[in-house]
Every structure is written in structure tokens, then in C-alpha cells.
Short mmCIF file of N, CA and C in Angstrom, two decimals:
data_model
loop_
_atom_site.label_atom_id
_atom_site.label_comp_id
_atom_site.label_asym_id
_atom_site.label_seq_id
_atom_site.Cartn_x
_atom_site.Cartn_y
_atom_site.Cartn_z
N UNK A 1 112.06 129.23 68.05
CA UNK A 1 110.95 128.34 68.34
C UNK A 1 109.70 128.98 68.25
N UNK A 2 108.79 128.42 67.82
CA UNK A 2 107.50 128.83 67.96
C UNK A 2 106.91 128.47 69.27
N UNK A 3 106.14 129.74 69.87
CA UNK A 3 105.49 129.67 71.37
C UNK A 3 104.70 128.63 71.15
N UNK A 4 104.10 127.72 72.43
CA UNK A 4 102.88 127.24 72.33
C UNK A 4 101.43 127.62 72.02
N UNK A 5 101.14 129.06 72.59
CA UNK A 5 100.25 129.80 72.34
C UNK A 5 99.93 130.01 70.95
N UNK A 6 100.82 129.85 70.02
CA UNK A 6 100.30 130.40 68.92
C UNK A 6 100.40 128.83 67.87
N UNK A 7 101.05 127.76 68.13
CA UNK A 7 100.90 126.44 67.33
C UNK A 7 100.74 125.55 67.88
N UNK A 8 100.99 125.36 69.25
CA UNK A 8 100.56 124.65 69.95
C UNK A 8 99.06 124.50 70.49
N UNK A 9 98.88 123.67 71.77
CA UNK A 9 97.44 123.56 72.46
C UNK A 9 97.40 124.78 73.50
N UNK A 10 96.31 125.19 73.45
CA UNK A 10 95.83 125.94 74.37
C UNK A 10 95.82 125.34 76.02
N UNK A 11 96.02 126.31 77.08
CA UNK A 11 95.86 125.32 78.24
C UNK A 11 94.86 124.66 78.55
N UNK A 12 93.60 124.80 78.23
CA UNK A 12 92.59 124.40 78.47
C UNK A 12 92.49 122.68 77.92
N UNK A 13 93.30 123.11 76.89
CA UNK A 13 93.46 121.73 76.25
C UNK A 13 94.44 120.82 76.56
N UNK A 14 95.27 121.30 77.40
CA UNK A 14 96.52 120.77 77.65
C UNK A 14 95.72 119.72 79.31
N UNK A 15 95.14 120.59 79.99
CA UNK A 15 94.55 119.92 80.92
C UNK A 15 93.49 118.74 80.39
N UNK A 16 92.76 119.12 79.63
CA UNK A 16 92.00 117.74 78.81
C UNK A 16 93.04 116.67 78.64
N UNK A 17 94.31 117.04 78.15
CA UNK A 17 95.30 116.02 77.57
C UNK A 17 95.57 115.23 78.92
N UNK A 18 95.94 116.11 79.63
CA UNK A 18 96.42 115.42 81.15
C UNK A 18 95.54 114.49 81.59
N UNK A 19 94.22 115.04 81.71
CA UNK A 19 93.14 114.23 82.45
C UNK A 19 92.91 112.98 81.67
N UNK A 20 93.14 113.04 80.27
CA UNK A 20 92.81 111.60 79.36
C UNK A 20 94.08 110.49 79.77
N UNK A 21 95.32 110.90 80.56
CA UNK A 21 96.44 110.11 80.41
C UNK A 21 95.84 109.12 81.55
N UNK A 22 94.69 109.41 82.27
CA UNK A 22 94.35 108.70 83.78
C UNK A 22 93.23 108.02 83.38
N UNK A 23 92.81 107.96 82.12
CA UNK A 23 91.68 107.29 81.78
C UNK A 23 91.63 105.50 82.53
N UNK A 24 92.67 104.57 82.16
CA UNK A 24 92.60 103.27 83.32
C UNK A 24 92.31 103.96 84.57
N UNK A 25 93.01 104.63 85.19
CA UNK A 25 92.50 104.75 86.54
C UNK A 25 90.96 105.34 87.03
N UNK A 26 90.28 105.99 85.79
CA UNK A 26 89.02 106.37 86.17
C UNK A 26 88.34 105.05 86.24
N UNK A 27 88.54 103.83 85.41
CA UNK A 27 87.72 103.09 85.27
C UNK A 27 88.20 101.77 86.39
N UNK A 28 89.12 102.31 86.93
CA UNK A 28 89.13 101.38 88.17
C UNK A 28 88.34 102.38 89.07
N UNK A 29 88.40 103.45 89.62
CA UNK A 29 87.98 103.85 90.46
C UNK A 29 85.92 103.94 90.53
N UNK A 30 85.81 103.62 89.37
CA UNK A 30 84.52 103.50 88.97
C UNK A 30 83.87 102.28 89.34
N UNK A 31 84.71 101.20 89.19
CA UNK A 31 84.66 99.86 89.26
C UNK A 31 84.36 99.78 91.38
N UNK A 32 85.65 100.29 91.94
CA UNK A 32 85.51 100.44 93.29
C UNK A 32 84.75 100.86 93.68
N UNK A 33 83.77 102.05 93.26
CA UNK A 33 82.78 102.90 93.89
C UNK A 33 81.68 102.86 93.50
N UNK A 34 81.37 101.77 92.75
CA UNK A 34 79.95 101.20 91.99
C UNK A 34 78.86 101.30 92.73
N UNK A 35 78.89 101.19 94.28
CA UNK A 35 77.89 101.28 95.13
C UNK A 35 78.16 102.07 96.22
N UNK A 36 79.02 103.18 96.00
CA UNK A 36 79.59 103.72 97.33
C UNK A 36 78.56 104.78 97.58
N UNK A 37 78.21 105.34 98.69
CA UNK A 37 77.37 106.62 98.80
C UNK A 37 78.33 107.32 99.72
N UNK A 38 78.62 108.74 99.36
CA UNK A 38 79.63 109.57 99.95
C UNK A 38 79.09 110.64 101.00
N UNK A 39 79.44 110.79 102.15
CA UNK A 39 78.97 111.57 103.15
C UNK A 39 80.08 112.88 103.01
N UNK A 40 78.92 113.74 103.06
CA UNK A 40 79.96 115.20 102.66
C UNK A 40 78.97 116.33 104.16
N UNK A 41 79.59 117.28 104.30
CA UNK A 41 79.01 117.93 105.47
C UNK A 41 77.47 118.47 105.17
N UNK A 42 76.94 118.71 104.06
CA UNK A 42 75.43 118.95 104.04
C UNK A 42 74.75 117.88 103.36
N UNK A 43 75.61 116.97 102.55
CA UNK A 43 74.53 116.15 101.52
C UNK A 43 75.38 114.72 101.79
N UNK A 44 74.53 113.79 101.08
CA UNK A 44 75.19 112.73 100.93
C UNK A 44 75.14 112.10 99.26
N UNK A 45 75.74 111.46 98.48
CA UNK A 45 75.69 111.30 97.01
C UNK A 45 74.80 110.29 96.96
N UNK A 46 74.17 110.21 96.07
CA UNK A 46 72.95 109.19 95.68
C UNK A 46 73.76 108.00 95.04
N UNK A 47 72.97 106.49 95.15
CA UNK A 47 73.06 105.68 94.53
C UNK A 47 71.90 104.92 93.86
N UNK A 48 72.01 105.14 92.59
CA UNK A 48 70.94 104.57 91.59
C UNK A 48 70.73 103.28 91.30
N UNK A 49 69.67 103.24 91.00
CA UNK A 49 69.12 101.57 90.35
C UNK A 49 69.00 101.76 88.92
N UNK A 50 69.56 101.27 88.15
CA UNK A 50 69.32 101.41 86.58
C UNK A 50 69.63 99.97 86.12
N UNK A 51 68.37 99.34 85.51
CA UNK A 51 68.34 98.31 84.97
C UNK A 51 68.78 96.99 85.96
N UNK A 52 68.61 97.36 87.52
CA UNK A 52 68.73 96.25 88.33
C UNK A 52 70.20 96.34 88.74
N UNK A 53 70.75 97.20 88.42
CA UNK A 53 72.00 97.39 89.23
C UNK A 53 72.02 98.62 89.95
N UNK A 54 72.90 98.55 91.05
CA UNK A 54 72.92 99.65 91.58
C UNK A 54 74.41 100.39 91.45
N UNK A 55 73.95 101.74 91.08
CA UNK A 55 74.95 102.49 90.51
C UNK A 55 75.33 103.92 91.05
N UNK A 56 76.43 104.04 91.50
CA UNK A 56 76.74 105.58 92.56
C UNK A 56 76.85 106.61 91.50
N UNK A 57 76.71 107.77 92.09
CA UNK A 57 77.32 109.13 91.59
C UNK A 57 78.53 109.16 90.86
N UNK A 58 79.20 108.33 92.08
CA UNK A 58 80.70 108.28 91.58
C UNK A 58 81.14 107.68 90.05
N UNK A 59 80.52 106.44 90.49
CA UNK A 59 80.54 105.44 89.39
C UNK A 59 80.27 106.15 88.02
N UNK A 60 79.16 106.63 87.86
CA UNK A 60 78.87 107.44 86.50
C UNK A 60 79.90 108.56 86.02
N UNK A 61 79.65 109.24 87.34
CA UNK A 61 80.99 110.89 86.91
C UNK A 61 82.17 110.23 86.59
N UNK A 62 82.73 109.03 87.04
CA UNK A 62 84.23 108.73 86.40
C UNK A 62 84.10 108.24 85.58
N UNK A 63 82.70 107.32 84.93
CA UNK A 63 82.85 106.68 83.56
C UNK A 63 82.52 107.81 82.54
N UNK A 64 81.63 108.51 82.86
CA UNK A 64 81.37 109.83 81.82
C UNK A 64 82.36 110.76 81.63
N UNK A 65 83.25 111.21 82.93
CA UNK A 65 84.33 111.82 82.67
C UNK A 65 85.71 111.22 81.82
N UNK A 66 85.69 109.85 81.90
CA UNK A 66 86.92 109.07 81.33
C UNK A 66 86.51 108.95 79.83
N UNK A 67 85.09 108.83 79.81
CA UNK A 67 84.76 108.49 78.17
C UNK A 67 84.82 110.20 77.40
N UNK A 68 84.79 111.36 77.89
CA UNK A 68 84.48 112.51 77.71
C UNK A 68 86.45 112.97 77.41
N UNK A 69 87.12 112.53 78.50
CA UNK A 69 88.82 112.66 77.82
C UNK A 69 89.17 111.84 76.89
N UNK A 70 88.47 110.86 76.50
CA UNK A 70 88.76 109.53 75.89
C UNK A 70 88.52 110.34 74.10
N UNK A 71 87.43 110.89 74.27
CA UNK A 71 86.79 111.34 72.86
C UNK A 71 87.74 112.58 72.55
N UNK A 72 87.74 113.28 73.65
CA UNK A 72 88.52 114.77 73.34
C UNK A 72 90.15 114.16 72.82
N UNK A 73 90.59 113.55 73.35
CA UNK A 73 92.24 112.99 73.16
C UNK A 73 91.94 112.83 71.63
N UNK A 74 91.02 111.84 71.12
CA UNK A 74 90.96 111.46 69.97
C UNK A 74 90.77 112.75 68.92
N UNK A 75 89.86 113.56 69.20
CA UNK A 75 89.35 114.59 68.71
C UNK A 75 91.13 115.38 68.14
N UNK A 76 91.49 115.92 69.31
CA UNK A 76 92.56 116.51 69.36
C UNK A 76 93.85 116.10 68.48
N UNK A 77 93.99 114.89 68.36
CA UNK A 77 95.08 114.05 67.85
C UNK A 77 94.81 114.00 66.29
N UNK A 78 93.29 114.10 65.78
CA UNK A 78 92.79 114.08 64.93
C UNK A 78 92.96 115.50 63.98
N UNK A 79 92.80 116.43 64.66
CA UNK A 79 92.71 117.90 63.99
C UNK A 79 94.38 118.49 63.92
N UNK A 80 95.26 118.12 64.98
CA UNK A 80 96.54 118.14 65.04
C UNK A 80 97.29 117.84 63.98
N UNK A 81 96.97 116.25 63.56
CA UNK A 81 97.57 115.62 62.64
C UNK A 81 97.04 116.17 60.98
N UNK A 82 95.68 116.73 61.22
CA UNK A 82 95.33 117.37 59.71
C UNK A 82 95.82 118.52 59.54
N UNK A 83 96.57 119.41 60.29
CA UNK A 83 97.07 120.60 59.78
C UNK A 83 98.42 120.47 58.88
N UNK A 84 98.81 121.24 58.72
CA UNK A 84 99.91 121.43 57.74
C UNK A 84 101.28 121.83 58.40
N UNK A 85 101.91 120.82 58.27
CA UNK A 85 103.09 120.31 59.31
C UNK A 85 104.38 121.15 58.64
N UNK A 86 105.48 121.57 59.31
CA UNK A 86 106.57 122.13 59.33
C UNK A 86 107.38 120.83 59.07
N UNK A 87 108.66 120.92 58.09
CA UNK A 87 109.56 120.07 57.80
C UNK A 87 110.76 120.03 59.22
N UNK A 88 111.08 119.42 59.44
CA UNK A 88 111.90 118.95 60.48
C UNK A 88 112.86 117.79 60.42
N UNK A 89 114.36 118.41 60.32
CA UNK A 89 115.41 117.81 60.30
C UNK A 89 115.71 116.92 61.54
N UNK A 90 115.78 115.67 61.54
CA UNK A 90 115.68 114.76 62.77
C UNK A 90 117.53 114.10 62.64
N UNK A 91 117.96 114.68 64.04
CA UNK A 91 119.18 113.78 63.93
C UNK A 91 119.11 112.98 65.27
N UNK A 92 119.52 111.40 65.11
CA UNK A 92 119.82 110.42 66.13
C UNK A 92 118.32 110.33 67.06
N UNK A 93 117.40 109.87 66.50
CA UNK A 93 116.32 109.63 67.05
C UNK A 93 116.46 108.47 68.06
N UNK A 94 116.03 109.00 69.34
CA UNK A 94 116.13 107.48 70.49
C UNK A 94 114.74 107.14 71.06
N UNK A 95 114.26 106.10 70.75
CA UNK A 95 112.76 105.75 71.18
C UNK A 95 112.83 105.57 72.82
N UNK A 96 111.54 106.08 72.98
CA UNK A 96 111.35 106.38 74.46
C UNK A 96 110.29 105.84 75.10
N UNK A 97 109.64 104.54 74.62
CA UNK A 97 108.31 103.99 74.83
C UNK A 97 108.31 103.61 76.19
N UNK A 98 109.76 103.33 76.86
CA UNK A 98 109.95 103.07 78.07
C UNK A 98 109.11 104.02 79.42
N UNK A 99 108.84 105.39 78.83
CA UNK A 99 108.63 106.18 79.66
C UNK A 99 106.90 106.22 79.78
N UNK A 100 106.38 105.42 79.21
CA UNK A 100 105.08 104.97 79.26
C UNK A 100 105.18 104.44 80.52
N UNK A 101 105.58 102.84 80.44
CA UNK A 101 105.94 102.07 81.42
C UNK A 101 105.93 102.98 83.04
N UNK A 102 107.18 103.75 82.82
CA UNK A 102 107.38 104.58 84.06
C UNK A 102 105.96 105.30 84.57
N UNK A 103 105.47 105.92 83.55
CA UNK A 103 104.20 106.68 84.00
C UNK A 103 103.08 105.95 84.74
N UNK A 104 102.84 104.71 83.98
CA UNK A 104 102.14 103.88 84.83
C UNK A 104 102.14 103.56 86.38
N UNK A 105 103.44 102.78 86.25
CA UNK A 105 103.79 102.87 87.35
C UNK A 105 103.76 103.81 88.65
N UNK A 106 104.31 104.46 88.14
CA UNK A 106 104.67 105.82 89.11
C UNK A 106 103.33 106.69 89.40
N UNK A 107 102.67 107.08 88.52
CA UNK A 107 101.32 108.19 88.38
C UNK A 107 99.98 107.22 88.12
N UNK A 108 99.80 105.88 88.02
CA UNK A 108 98.49 105.30 87.97
C UNK A 108 98.62 104.12 89.10
N UNK A 109 99.52 103.27 88.82
CA UNK A 109 99.22 102.01 90.05
C UNK A 109 98.93 102.36 91.28
N UNK A 110 99.95 103.41 91.91
CA UNK A 110 99.73 103.42 93.27
C UNK A 110 98.35 104.03 93.56
N UNK A 111 97.55 104.81 92.79
CA UNK A 111 96.19 105.34 93.00
C UNK A 111 95.09 104.42 92.86
N UNK A 112 95.67 103.02 92.11
CA UNK A 112 94.42 102.00 92.32
C UNK A 112 93.96 101.46 93.69
N UNK A 113 95.19 101.46 94.37
CA UNK A 113 94.93 100.69 95.55
C UNK A 113 94.47 101.65 96.67
N UNK A 114 94.15 102.86 96.48
CA UNK A 114 93.43 103.66 97.21
C UNK A 114 92.05 103.29 97.53
N UNK A 115 91.83 103.14 98.98
CA UNK A 115 90.03 102.85 99.21
C UNK A 115 89.36 104.18 99.23
N UNK A 116 88.61 104.01 97.99
CA UNK A 116 87.97 105.41 97.45
C UNK A 116 86.37 105.31 98.32
N UNK A 117 85.98 104.32 98.72
CA UNK A 117 84.85 104.36 99.68
C UNK A 117 85.15 105.32 100.76
N UNK A 118 85.96 105.57 100.88
CA UNK A 118 86.31 106.82 102.13
C UNK A 118 86.17 108.04 101.62
N UNK A 119 85.41 109.00 102.00
CA UNK A 119 85.19 110.44 101.69
C UNK A 119 86.68 111.14 101.54
N UNK A 120 87.15 111.24 103.03
CA UNK A 120 88.39 111.73 102.75
C UNK A 120 89.78 111.45 102.19
N UNK A 121 89.57 109.96 102.03
CA UNK A 121 90.93 109.36 100.88
C UNK A 121 90.26 110.12 99.29
N UNK A 122 88.92 110.15 99.05
CA UNK A 122 88.74 110.54 97.47
C UNK A 122 88.90 112.03 97.74
N UNK A 123 88.88 112.83 98.68
CA UNK A 123 89.22 114.27 98.69
C UNK A 123 90.65 114.60 98.61
N UNK A 124 91.19 114.21 99.56
CA UNK A 124 93.02 113.61 99.30
C UNK A 124 93.31 113.18 97.67
N UNK A 125 92.88 112.46 97.34
CA UNK A 125 93.27 112.04 95.93
C UNK A 125 92.85 113.09 95.05
N UNK A 126 92.02 113.67 94.96
CA UNK A 126 91.72 114.68 94.08
C UNK A 126 92.19 116.22 94.46
N UNK A 127 92.93 116.35 95.59
CA UNK A 127 94.19 117.21 95.78
C UNK A 127 95.28 116.95 95.47
N UNK A 128 95.67 115.79 95.40
CA UNK A 128 96.91 114.87 94.77
C UNK A 128 96.78 115.54 93.62
N UNK A 129 95.87 114.76 92.99
CA UNK A 129 95.66 114.58 91.24
C UNK A 129 95.55 116.29 90.64
N UNK A 130 95.19 116.87 90.98
CA UNK A 130 95.45 118.23 90.70
C UNK A 130 96.65 118.92 90.93
N UNK A 131 97.39 118.62 91.84
CA UNK A 131 98.69 118.79 91.92
C UNK A 131 99.62 118.08 91.07
N UNK A 132 99.38 117.24 90.63
CA UNK A 132 100.16 116.63 89.58
C UNK A 132 99.80 116.95 88.23
N UNK A 133 98.77 117.54 88.40
CA UNK A 133 98.25 118.22 86.94
C UNK A 133 98.69 119.43 86.53
N UNK A 134 98.91 120.20 87.46
CA UNK A 134 99.81 121.67 87.42
C UNK A 134 100.87 121.75 87.37
N UNK A 135 101.83 120.56 88.04
CA UNK A 135 103.42 120.07 87.40
C UNK A 135 102.93 119.59 85.90
N UNK A 136 102.45 118.63 85.60
CA UNK A 136 102.41 118.14 84.15
C UNK A 136 102.23 119.44 83.32
N UNK A 137 101.22 120.09 83.31
CA UNK A 137 100.91 121.09 82.42
C UNK A 137 101.66 121.93 81.95
N UNK A 138 102.43 122.45 83.52
CA UNK A 138 103.41 123.48 83.15
C UNK A 138 104.44 123.07 82.58
N UNK A 139 105.05 121.84 82.56
CA UNK A 139 106.37 121.16 82.39
C UNK A 139 105.89 120.77 80.77
N UNK A 140 105.11 120.63 80.07
CA UNK A 140 104.47 120.49 78.98
C UNK A 140 104.96 118.63 78.79
N UNK A 141 104.54 117.84 80.06
CA UNK A 141 104.63 116.22 79.90
C UNK A 141 104.08 115.41 79.66
N UNK A 142 102.74 116.13 78.48
CA UNK A 142 101.76 115.68 78.08
C UNK A 142 101.95 114.83 77.15
N UNK A 143 103.20 114.19 76.30
CA UNK A 143 103.45 113.25 75.64
C UNK A 143 103.42 112.14 76.28
N UNK A 144 103.57 111.87 77.47
CA UNK A 144 103.61 110.52 78.17
C UNK A 144 102.12 110.20 78.27
N UNK A 145 101.33 109.72 77.72
CA UNK A 145 100.05 109.09 77.58
C UNK A 145 99.94 107.95 77.11
N UNK A 146 99.28 107.19 78.09
CA UNK A 146 99.12 105.66 78.00
C UNK A 146 98.16 105.53 76.71
N UNK A 147 97.31 106.23 76.68
CA UNK A 147 96.26 106.13 75.31
C UNK A 147 96.78 106.39 74.16
N UNK A 148 97.82 107.20 73.90
CA UNK A 148 98.38 107.50 72.80
C UNK A 148 99.29 106.10 72.38
N UNK A 149 99.86 105.53 73.17
CA UNK A 149 100.52 104.23 73.06
C UNK A 149 99.26 103.22 72.35
N UNK A 150 98.37 103.01 73.35
CA UNK A 150 97.20 102.21 72.66
C UNK A 150 96.77 102.37 71.10
N UNK A 151 97.03 103.91 70.64
CA UNK A 151 96.75 104.34 69.85
C UNK A 151 97.81 103.99 68.51
N UNK A 152 98.83 103.61 69.05
CA UNK A 152 99.84 102.97 68.50
C UNK A 152 101.22 104.10 67.96
N UNK A 153 101.07 105.15 68.91
CA UNK A 153 101.98 106.22 68.85
C UNK A 153 103.30 105.83 69.50
N UNK A 154 104.71 105.69 68.68
CA UNK A 154 105.56 105.66 69.38
C UNK A 154 106.02 106.99 70.04
N UNK A 155 107.06 106.82 70.93
CA UNK A 155 107.72 107.95 71.40
C UNK A 155 108.94 108.04 71.04
N UNK A 156 109.54 109.39 70.53
CA UNK A 156 111.14 109.12 70.41
C UNK A 156 111.51 110.75 71.00
N UNK A 157 112.81 110.55 71.37
CA UNK A 157 113.50 111.91 71.67
C UNK A 157 114.39 112.45 70.59
N UNK A 158 114.39 113.57 70.02
CA UNK A 158 115.06 113.85 68.58
C UNK A 158 115.77 114.99 69.19
N UNK A 159 116.55 115.74 68.02
CA UNK A 159 117.16 116.62 68.24
C UNK A 159 117.51 117.61 66.57
N UNK A 160 117.23 118.58 66.19
CA UNK A 160 117.71 119.14 65.19
C UNK A 160 118.42 120.04 65.08
N UNK A 161 118.77 120.67 64.02
CA UNK A 161 119.86 121.71 64.13
C UNK A 161 119.95 122.57 65.14
N UNK A 162 118.70 123.08 65.58
CA UNK A 162 118.67 124.28 66.91
C UNK A 162 118.60 123.95 68.11
N UNK A 163 117.70 122.57 68.21
CA UNK A 163 117.32 122.23 69.85
C UNK A 163 117.29 120.67 69.89
N UNK A 164 117.80 120.54 71.12
CA UNK A 164 117.95 119.06 71.70
C UNK A 164 116.84 118.90 72.81
N UNK A 165 116.58 117.45 72.66
CA UNK A 165 115.86 117.03 73.97
C UNK A 165 114.25 117.26 73.40
N UNK A 166 113.89 117.52 71.98
CA UNK A 166 112.29 117.45 71.59
C UNK A 166 112.11 116.33 71.64
N UNK A 167 110.63 116.00 71.85
CA UNK A 167 109.74 114.44 71.71
C UNK A 167 109.15 114.74 70.42
N UNK A 168 108.78 113.62 69.95
CA UNK A 168 108.19 113.06 68.50
C UNK A 168 107.13 111.85 68.64
N UNK A 169 106.13 112.57 68.60
CA UNK A 169 104.89 111.24 68.50
C UNK A 169 104.77 110.95 67.13
N UNK A 170 105.15 109.45 66.89
CA UNK A 170 104.94 109.01 65.28
C UNK A 170 103.98 107.65 65.63
N UNK A 171 103.16 107.15 64.56
CA UNK A 171 102.65 106.32 64.42
C UNK A 171 103.58 105.31 63.78
N UNK A 172 103.89 105.93 62.63
CA UNK A 172 105.22 105.13 61.88
C UNK A 172 106.41 105.92 61.36
N UNK A 173 107.28 105.49 61.95
CA UNK A 173 108.39 106.18 61.88
C UNK A 173 109.41 105.53 60.94
N UNK A 174 109.71 105.16 59.55
CA UNK A 174 110.17 104.23 58.95
C UNK A 174 111.80 104.56 59.24
N UNK A 175 112.41 105.63 59.54
CA UNK A 175 113.55 106.24 59.09
C UNK A 175 114.16 106.14 61.26
N UNK A 176 113.35 105.69 61.70
CA UNK A 176 113.79 105.59 63.51
C UNK A 176 115.54 105.34 63.75
N UNK A 177 115.76 104.30 62.47
CA UNK A 177 116.96 103.86 63.01
C UNK A 177 118.24 104.34 62.33
N UNK A 178 117.77 105.51 61.62
CA UNK A 178 118.81 106.23 60.88
C UNK A 178 119.37 107.42 61.81
N UNK A 179 120.45 107.79 61.43
CA UNK A 179 121.19 108.98 62.29
C UNK A 179 120.44 110.25 61.76
N UNK A 180 119.54 110.60 60.62
CA UNK A 180 119.53 111.57 60.04
C UNK A 180 118.18 111.52 59.21
N UNK A 181 116.87 112.04 59.63
CA UNK A 181 116.15 111.97 58.62
C UNK A 181 115.04 113.00 58.69
N UNK A 182 114.31 113.06 57.68
CA UNK A 182 113.13 114.47 57.83
C UNK A 182 111.68 113.93 58.00
N UNK A 183 110.98 114.73 58.96
CA UNK A 183 109.84 114.42 59.29
C UNK A 183 108.72 115.56 59.09
N UNK A 184 107.59 115.36 58.74
CA UNK A 184 106.56 116.50 58.60
C UNK A 184 105.82 116.67 60.05
N UNK A 185 105.95 117.33 61.03
CA UNK A 185 105.30 117.47 62.26
C UNK A 185 104.52 118.93 62.38
N UNK A 186 103.73 118.76 63.70
CA UNK A 186 103.08 119.74 63.99
C UNK A 186 103.36 119.95 65.25
N UNK A 187 103.46 121.08 66.22
CA UNK A 187 103.83 121.59 67.61
C UNK A 187 102.38 120.90 68.49
N UNK A 188 102.71 120.15 69.47
CA UNK A 188 101.50 119.79 70.31
C UNK A 188 101.59 120.70 71.60
N UNK A 189 102.94 120.76 71.92
CA UNK A 189 103.33 121.53 73.02
C UNK A 189 104.56 122.11 72.80
N UNK A 190 105.05 122.63 74.12
CA UNK A 190 106.53 123.16 74.12
C UNK A 190 107.63 122.00 73.92
N UNK A 191 108.36 121.81 72.81
CA UNK A 191 109.23 120.76 72.25
C UNK A 191 108.66 119.35 71.97
N UNK A 192 107.43 119.04 71.98
CA UNK A 192 106.52 118.08 71.39
C UNK A 192 105.86 118.08 70.43
N UNK A 193 106.11 117.39 69.68
CA UNK A 193 105.95 117.33 68.03
C UNK A 193 105.06 115.79 67.51
N UNK A 194 103.99 116.10 66.75
CA UNK A 194 103.52 115.00 66.40
C UNK A 194 103.47 114.98 65.00
N UNK A 195 103.89 113.86 64.29
CA UNK A 195 103.91 113.84 63.12
C UNK A 195 102.29 113.79 62.27
N UNK A 196 102.18 114.64 61.17
CA UNK A 196 100.83 114.76 60.44
C UNK A 196 100.95 113.62 59.28
N UNK A 197 99.76 113.62 58.58
CA UNK A 197 99.23 112.59 57.57
C UNK A 197 100.08 112.54 56.48
#
């Protein structure tokens, strides 16, 4: 098997893909902290007035950060799909789109109900958020991303003649119901592939 360092994504790119999976949460946090000023030990975050609207630094940060990760996700997928893929003989593909729903319910929805106007709550969230990131990046769990689903990618668990338990991201997979087929794909991360054009 080709290592992720050779054909997959670099660690920094994996982190940015992880960040992009929380895009809906960034929008929620931005809305909930739109006029919130946070008190830290040595300073207080400002609230700006733009076009007659009070907008906090947190609001601006989360919107800009979310938009950045969204653009990065599109760029990564675009360039990975443009690569010359390898032929994979796929056996017994199984659709696993339910993992996206589980991800949202477990990793996004609980965070949506946190009171982010509290500085301690925000810091606790950031600590937990980065802890989850470490686990997901190391486990190559990056294929579970709500934005990929919005981009009309379906998720399949596949196996070939050498390895089982691989994941395939595909926009159109006409042979999904077949017991065996061949696709052209590139490695996104360890045992995670995305179909090329």
C-alpha cells in the first residue's frame, strides 16, 4: 500500500480538512457570539461597528476561518481529482452515508448548545476541539465530512484483492450495486480514496 506521505495528503492538509468538517458549527458560533466581548487576563476582545451592525472579533474570526476552510476543501478536492488515479478492483461496495449523520449528531450538534459568551466555555471548547482533531487526523477519519456530502459525494466502504475496510468518496458510482467493479481513484489519506474525473 502506498503511504499517505507519498500519495496522500500532508499532515497540515489533513488538519485543514478536519477543520472544514466543522463549518456548520463555525456559522452557529459566529451567530451566537455576534456582539460578545471576551475578557482575558490582559485584554478584552473588541466589538466593531460595521455598517451600523455590532460585530464581535469572534464573529469575524469564525466566519473568516470557516470560509477559508471551505475554500481549501474545494481546492484540495479539485486538485486531487485532477491527478492520474490508479485502477482499483472494487468488491462488494457498501454505501456508508449514514456515517455523516452520526458525525453531525455526535460531533457538531452537542457543541451547538454551548454558551459561547462565556470565556471559560470558549476555551474549554477549543481544548476539546483540538483533542478531537488529533484523534481524527491520526486515525484518517477525514472522509466523514458534511461538506463533502453537500458537494454530492457519496461514501462507500470497499475492499479489493489486497485490503478490506477501505473508504471511497465518489460523486457518481454507477456500479455501486454490483458485487465487483473497477474505479479510477487517488489516495486522499490512509485507506481513503476519491474517484478522479
